[in-house]
PDB file of C-alpha atoms in Angstrom:
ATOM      1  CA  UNK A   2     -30.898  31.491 216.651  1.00  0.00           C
ATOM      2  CA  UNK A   3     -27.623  31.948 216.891  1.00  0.00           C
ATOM      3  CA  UNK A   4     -26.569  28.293 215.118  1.00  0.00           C
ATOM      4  CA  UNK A   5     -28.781  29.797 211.924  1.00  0.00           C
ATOM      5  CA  UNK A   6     -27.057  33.126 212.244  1.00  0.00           C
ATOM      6  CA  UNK A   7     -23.275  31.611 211.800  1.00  0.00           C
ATOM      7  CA  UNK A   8     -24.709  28.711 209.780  1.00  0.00           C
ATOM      8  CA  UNK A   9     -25.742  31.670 207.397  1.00  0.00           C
ATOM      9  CA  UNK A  10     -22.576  34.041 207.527  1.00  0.00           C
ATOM     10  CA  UNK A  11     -20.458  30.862 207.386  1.00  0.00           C
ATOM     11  CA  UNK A  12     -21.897  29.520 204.511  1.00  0.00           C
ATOM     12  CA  UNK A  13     -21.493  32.842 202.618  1.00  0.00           C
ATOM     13  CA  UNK A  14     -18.017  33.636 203.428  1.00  0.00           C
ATOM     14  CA  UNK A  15     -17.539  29.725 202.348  1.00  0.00           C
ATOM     15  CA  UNK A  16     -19.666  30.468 198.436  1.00  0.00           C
ATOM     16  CA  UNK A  17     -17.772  33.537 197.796  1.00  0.00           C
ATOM     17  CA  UNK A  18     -14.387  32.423 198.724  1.00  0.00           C
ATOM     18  CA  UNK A  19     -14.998  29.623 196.262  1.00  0.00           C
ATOM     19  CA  UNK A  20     -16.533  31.590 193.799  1.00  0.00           C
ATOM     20  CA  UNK A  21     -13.735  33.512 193.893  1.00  0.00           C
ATOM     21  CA  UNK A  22     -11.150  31.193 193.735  1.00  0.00           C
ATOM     22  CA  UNK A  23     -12.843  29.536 191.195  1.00  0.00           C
ATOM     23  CA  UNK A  24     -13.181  32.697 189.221  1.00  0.00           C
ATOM     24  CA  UNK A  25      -9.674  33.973 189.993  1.00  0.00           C
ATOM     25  CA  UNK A  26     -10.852  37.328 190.641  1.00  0.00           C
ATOM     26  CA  UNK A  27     -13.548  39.418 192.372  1.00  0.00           C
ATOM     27  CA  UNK A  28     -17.148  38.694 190.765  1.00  0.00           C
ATOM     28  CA  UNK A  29     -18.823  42.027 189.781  1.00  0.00           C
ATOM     29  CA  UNK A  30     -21.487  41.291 192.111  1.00  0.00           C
ATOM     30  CA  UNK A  31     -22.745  38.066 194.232  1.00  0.00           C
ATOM     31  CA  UNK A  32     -25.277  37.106 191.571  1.00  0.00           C
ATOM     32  CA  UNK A  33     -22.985  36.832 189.067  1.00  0.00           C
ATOM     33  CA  UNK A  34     -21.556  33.960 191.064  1.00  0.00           C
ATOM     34  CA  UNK A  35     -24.146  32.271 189.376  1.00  0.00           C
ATOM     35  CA  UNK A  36     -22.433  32.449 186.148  1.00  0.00           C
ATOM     36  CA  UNK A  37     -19.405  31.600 187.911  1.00  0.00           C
ATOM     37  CA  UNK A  38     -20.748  28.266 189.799  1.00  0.00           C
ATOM     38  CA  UNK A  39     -23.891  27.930 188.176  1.00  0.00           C
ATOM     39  CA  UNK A  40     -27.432  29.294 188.213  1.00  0.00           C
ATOM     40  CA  UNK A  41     -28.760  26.340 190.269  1.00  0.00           C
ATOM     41  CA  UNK A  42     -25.567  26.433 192.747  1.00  0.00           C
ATOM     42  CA  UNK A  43     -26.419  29.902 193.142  1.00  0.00           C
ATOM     43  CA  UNK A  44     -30.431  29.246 193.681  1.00  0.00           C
ATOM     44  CA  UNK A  45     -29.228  26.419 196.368  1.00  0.00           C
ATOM     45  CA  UNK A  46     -27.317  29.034 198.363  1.00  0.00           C
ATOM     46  CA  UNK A  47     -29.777  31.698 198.313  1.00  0.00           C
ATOM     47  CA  UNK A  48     -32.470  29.550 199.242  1.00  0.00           C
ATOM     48  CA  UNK A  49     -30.446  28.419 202.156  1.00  0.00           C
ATOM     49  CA  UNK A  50     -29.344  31.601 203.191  1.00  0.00           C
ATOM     50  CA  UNK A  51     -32.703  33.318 203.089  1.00  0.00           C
ATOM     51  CA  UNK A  52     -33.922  29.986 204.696  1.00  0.00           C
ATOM     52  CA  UNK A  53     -31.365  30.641 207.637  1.00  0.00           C
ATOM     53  CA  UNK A  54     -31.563  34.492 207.873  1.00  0.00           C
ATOM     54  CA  UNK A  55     -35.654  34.670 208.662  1.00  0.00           C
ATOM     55  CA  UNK A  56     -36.271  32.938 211.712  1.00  0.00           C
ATOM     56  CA  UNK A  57     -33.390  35.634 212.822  1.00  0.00           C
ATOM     57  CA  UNK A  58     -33.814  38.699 211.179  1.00  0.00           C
ATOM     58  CA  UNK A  59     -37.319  38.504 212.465  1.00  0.00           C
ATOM     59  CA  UNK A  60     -36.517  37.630 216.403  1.00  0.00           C
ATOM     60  CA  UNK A  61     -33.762  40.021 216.021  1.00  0.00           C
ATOM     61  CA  UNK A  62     -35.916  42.874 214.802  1.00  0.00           C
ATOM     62  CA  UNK A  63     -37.014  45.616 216.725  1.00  0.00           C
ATOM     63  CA  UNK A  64     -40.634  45.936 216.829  1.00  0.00           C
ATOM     64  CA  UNK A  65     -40.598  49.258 214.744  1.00  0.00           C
ATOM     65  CA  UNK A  66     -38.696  47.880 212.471  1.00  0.00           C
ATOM     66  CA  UNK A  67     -40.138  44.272 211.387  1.00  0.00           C
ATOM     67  CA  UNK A  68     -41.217  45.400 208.290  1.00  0.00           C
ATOM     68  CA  UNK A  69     -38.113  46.007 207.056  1.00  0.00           C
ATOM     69  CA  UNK A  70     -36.998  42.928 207.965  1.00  0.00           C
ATOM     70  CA  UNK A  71     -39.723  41.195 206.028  1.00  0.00           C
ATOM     71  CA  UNK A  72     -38.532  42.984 202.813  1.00  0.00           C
ATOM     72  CA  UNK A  73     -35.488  41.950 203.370  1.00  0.00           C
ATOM     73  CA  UNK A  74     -36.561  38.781 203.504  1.00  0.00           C
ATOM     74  CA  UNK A  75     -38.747  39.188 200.214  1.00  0.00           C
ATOM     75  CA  UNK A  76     -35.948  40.617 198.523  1.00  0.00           C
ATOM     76  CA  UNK A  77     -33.308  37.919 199.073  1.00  0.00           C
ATOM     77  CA  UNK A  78     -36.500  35.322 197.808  1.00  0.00           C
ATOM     78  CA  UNK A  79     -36.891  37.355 194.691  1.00  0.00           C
ATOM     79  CA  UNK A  80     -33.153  36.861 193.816  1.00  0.00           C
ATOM     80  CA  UNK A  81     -32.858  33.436 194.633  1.00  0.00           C
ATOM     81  CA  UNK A  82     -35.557  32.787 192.836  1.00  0.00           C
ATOM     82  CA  UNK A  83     -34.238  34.180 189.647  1.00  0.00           C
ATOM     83  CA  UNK A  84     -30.810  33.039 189.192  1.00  0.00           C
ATOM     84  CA  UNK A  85     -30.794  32.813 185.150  1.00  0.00           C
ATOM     85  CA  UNK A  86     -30.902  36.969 185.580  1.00  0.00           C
ATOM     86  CA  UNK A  87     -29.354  37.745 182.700  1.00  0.00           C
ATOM     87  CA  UNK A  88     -30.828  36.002 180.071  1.00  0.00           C
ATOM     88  CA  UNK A  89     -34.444  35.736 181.515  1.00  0.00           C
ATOM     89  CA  UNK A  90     -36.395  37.589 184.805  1.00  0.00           C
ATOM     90  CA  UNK A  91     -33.925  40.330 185.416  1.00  0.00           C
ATOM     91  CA  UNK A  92     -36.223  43.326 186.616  1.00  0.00           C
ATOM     92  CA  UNK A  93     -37.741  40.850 189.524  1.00  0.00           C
ATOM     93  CA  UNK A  94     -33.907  40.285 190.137  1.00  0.00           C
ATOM     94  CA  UNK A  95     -33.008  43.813 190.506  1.00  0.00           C
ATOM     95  CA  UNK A  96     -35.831  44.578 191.979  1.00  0.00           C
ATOM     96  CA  UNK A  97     -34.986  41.693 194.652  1.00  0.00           C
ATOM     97  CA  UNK A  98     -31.555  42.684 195.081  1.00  0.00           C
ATOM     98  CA  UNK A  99     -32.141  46.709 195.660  1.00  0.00           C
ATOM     99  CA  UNK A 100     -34.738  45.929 198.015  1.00  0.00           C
ATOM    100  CA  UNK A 101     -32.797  43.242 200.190  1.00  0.00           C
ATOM    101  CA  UNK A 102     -30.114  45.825 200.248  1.00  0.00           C
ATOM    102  CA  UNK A 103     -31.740  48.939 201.045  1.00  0.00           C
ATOM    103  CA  UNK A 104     -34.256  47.419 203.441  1.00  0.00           C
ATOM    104  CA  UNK A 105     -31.792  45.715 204.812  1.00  0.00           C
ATOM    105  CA  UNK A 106     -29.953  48.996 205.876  1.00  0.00           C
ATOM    106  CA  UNK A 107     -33.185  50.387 206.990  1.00  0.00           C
ATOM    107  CA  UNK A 108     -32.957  47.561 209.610  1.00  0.00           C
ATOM    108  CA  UNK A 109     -29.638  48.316 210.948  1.00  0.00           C
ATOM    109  CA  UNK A 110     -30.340  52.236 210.827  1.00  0.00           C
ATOM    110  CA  UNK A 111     -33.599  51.439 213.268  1.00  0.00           C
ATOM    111  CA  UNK A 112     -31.412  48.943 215.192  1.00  0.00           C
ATOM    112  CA  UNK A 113     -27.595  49.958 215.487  1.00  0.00           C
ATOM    113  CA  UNK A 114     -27.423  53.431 213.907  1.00  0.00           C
ATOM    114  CA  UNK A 115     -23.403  53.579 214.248  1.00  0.00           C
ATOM    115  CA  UNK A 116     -22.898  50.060 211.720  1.00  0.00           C
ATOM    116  CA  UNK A 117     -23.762  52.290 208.958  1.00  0.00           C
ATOM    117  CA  UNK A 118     -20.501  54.241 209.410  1.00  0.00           C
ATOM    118  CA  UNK A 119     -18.680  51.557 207.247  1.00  0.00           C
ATOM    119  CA  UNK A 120     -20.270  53.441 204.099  1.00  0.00           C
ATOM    120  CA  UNK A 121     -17.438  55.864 204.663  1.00  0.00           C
ATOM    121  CA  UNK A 122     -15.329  53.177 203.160  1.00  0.00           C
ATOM    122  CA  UNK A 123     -17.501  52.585 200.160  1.00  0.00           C
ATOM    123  CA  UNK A 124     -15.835  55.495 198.148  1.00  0.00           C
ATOM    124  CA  UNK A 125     -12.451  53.482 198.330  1.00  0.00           C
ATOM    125  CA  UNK A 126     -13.936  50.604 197.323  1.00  0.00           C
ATOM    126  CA  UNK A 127     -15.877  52.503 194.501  1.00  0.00           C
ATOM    127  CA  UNK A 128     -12.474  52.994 193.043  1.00  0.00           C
ATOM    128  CA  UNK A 129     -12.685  49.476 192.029  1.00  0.00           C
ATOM    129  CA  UNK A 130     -15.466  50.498 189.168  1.00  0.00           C
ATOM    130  CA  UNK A 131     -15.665  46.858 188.145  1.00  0.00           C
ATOM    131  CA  UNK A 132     -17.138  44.948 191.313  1.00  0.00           C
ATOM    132  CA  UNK A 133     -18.775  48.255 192.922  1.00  0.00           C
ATOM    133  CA  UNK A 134     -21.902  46.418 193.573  1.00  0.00           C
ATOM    134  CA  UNK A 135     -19.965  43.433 194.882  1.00  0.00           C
ATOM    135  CA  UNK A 136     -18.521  46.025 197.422  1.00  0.00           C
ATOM    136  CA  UNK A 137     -22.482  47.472 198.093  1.00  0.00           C
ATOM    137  CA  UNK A 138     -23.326  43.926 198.830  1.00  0.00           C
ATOM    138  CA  UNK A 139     -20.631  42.920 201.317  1.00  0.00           C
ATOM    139  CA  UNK A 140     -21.097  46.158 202.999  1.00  0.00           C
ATOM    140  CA  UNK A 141     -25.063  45.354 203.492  1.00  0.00           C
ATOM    141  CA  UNK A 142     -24.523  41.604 204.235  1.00  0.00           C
ATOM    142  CA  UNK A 143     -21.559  43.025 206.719  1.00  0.00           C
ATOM    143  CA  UNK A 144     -23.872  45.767 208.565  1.00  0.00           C
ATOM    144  CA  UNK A 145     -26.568  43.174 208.680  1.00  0.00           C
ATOM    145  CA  UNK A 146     -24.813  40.331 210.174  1.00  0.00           C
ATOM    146  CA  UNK A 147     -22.652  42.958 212.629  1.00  0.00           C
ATOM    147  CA  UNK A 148     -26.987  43.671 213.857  1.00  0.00           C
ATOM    148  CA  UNK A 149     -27.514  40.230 213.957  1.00  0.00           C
ATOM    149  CA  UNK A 150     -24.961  39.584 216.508  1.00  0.00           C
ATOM    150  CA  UNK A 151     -25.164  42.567 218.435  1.00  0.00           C
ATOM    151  CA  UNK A 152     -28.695  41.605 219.072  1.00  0.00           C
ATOM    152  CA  UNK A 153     -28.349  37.924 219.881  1.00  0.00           C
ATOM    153  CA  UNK A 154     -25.273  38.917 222.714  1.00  0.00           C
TER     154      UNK A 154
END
């Protein structure tokens, strides 16, 4: 479990580094890194990192919360499977995305309660009106791979 775990944080640190480089600035949010790579670069990374993530967000889980974990699951599978968002799909996108990232903080609230402090730094990042989701995003994937490896010390 823990390989998968740092395969998967790994490999997304790697994709938006490069994305970002290769954009030369901060992508509004990690879908539109599809835009920036391209749509099947971006369906390639999801599907890996959703492939990674279940096995250990559902060992990880608490038995309360396993259902949340699921969604998260279905959530990150609705996005990577629509990664032409914009010009075809977007509401099963959205839909994807808002439920990875709010179940996904369900399952660290169950879990590790006191990882959800790092919201207090999402009204500094707000500032940055342009990539706010971007900064929603890092702070879910962050909180969820903090649970991760608290749970699999």
């Amino acid at each position: 479990m823990k390989i998968l775990a740092l395969i998967a944080l790994l490999g997304m640190i790697a994709y938006l580094i490069y994305s970002t480089i290769r954009a030369k600035e901060i992508p509004d949010s990690i879908s539109d890194t599809a835009y920036i790579n391209s749509p099947k670069a971006f369906a390639v990374f999801m599907g890996l990192l959703t492939t990674a993530l279940t096995p250990v967000l559902l060992e990880t889980a608490s038995e309360p919360s396993k259902w949340a974990a699921f969604l998260t699951i279905v959530g990150l599978l609705m996005v990577h499977l629509t990664p032409k968002y914009k010009q075809e799909n977007g509401a099963m996108h959205y839909t994807g995305g808002v439920l990875a990232g709010i179940s996904s903080q369900v399952l660290v609230a169950v879990n590790t309660p006191a990882f959800l402090l790092s919201w207090l730094a999402y009204p500094a990042l707000f500032l940055d009106k342009d990539n706010r989701v971007f900064w929603a995003e890092l702070i879910c994937a962050a909180n969820t791979f903090g649970f991760i490896a608290k749970a699999l010390v």
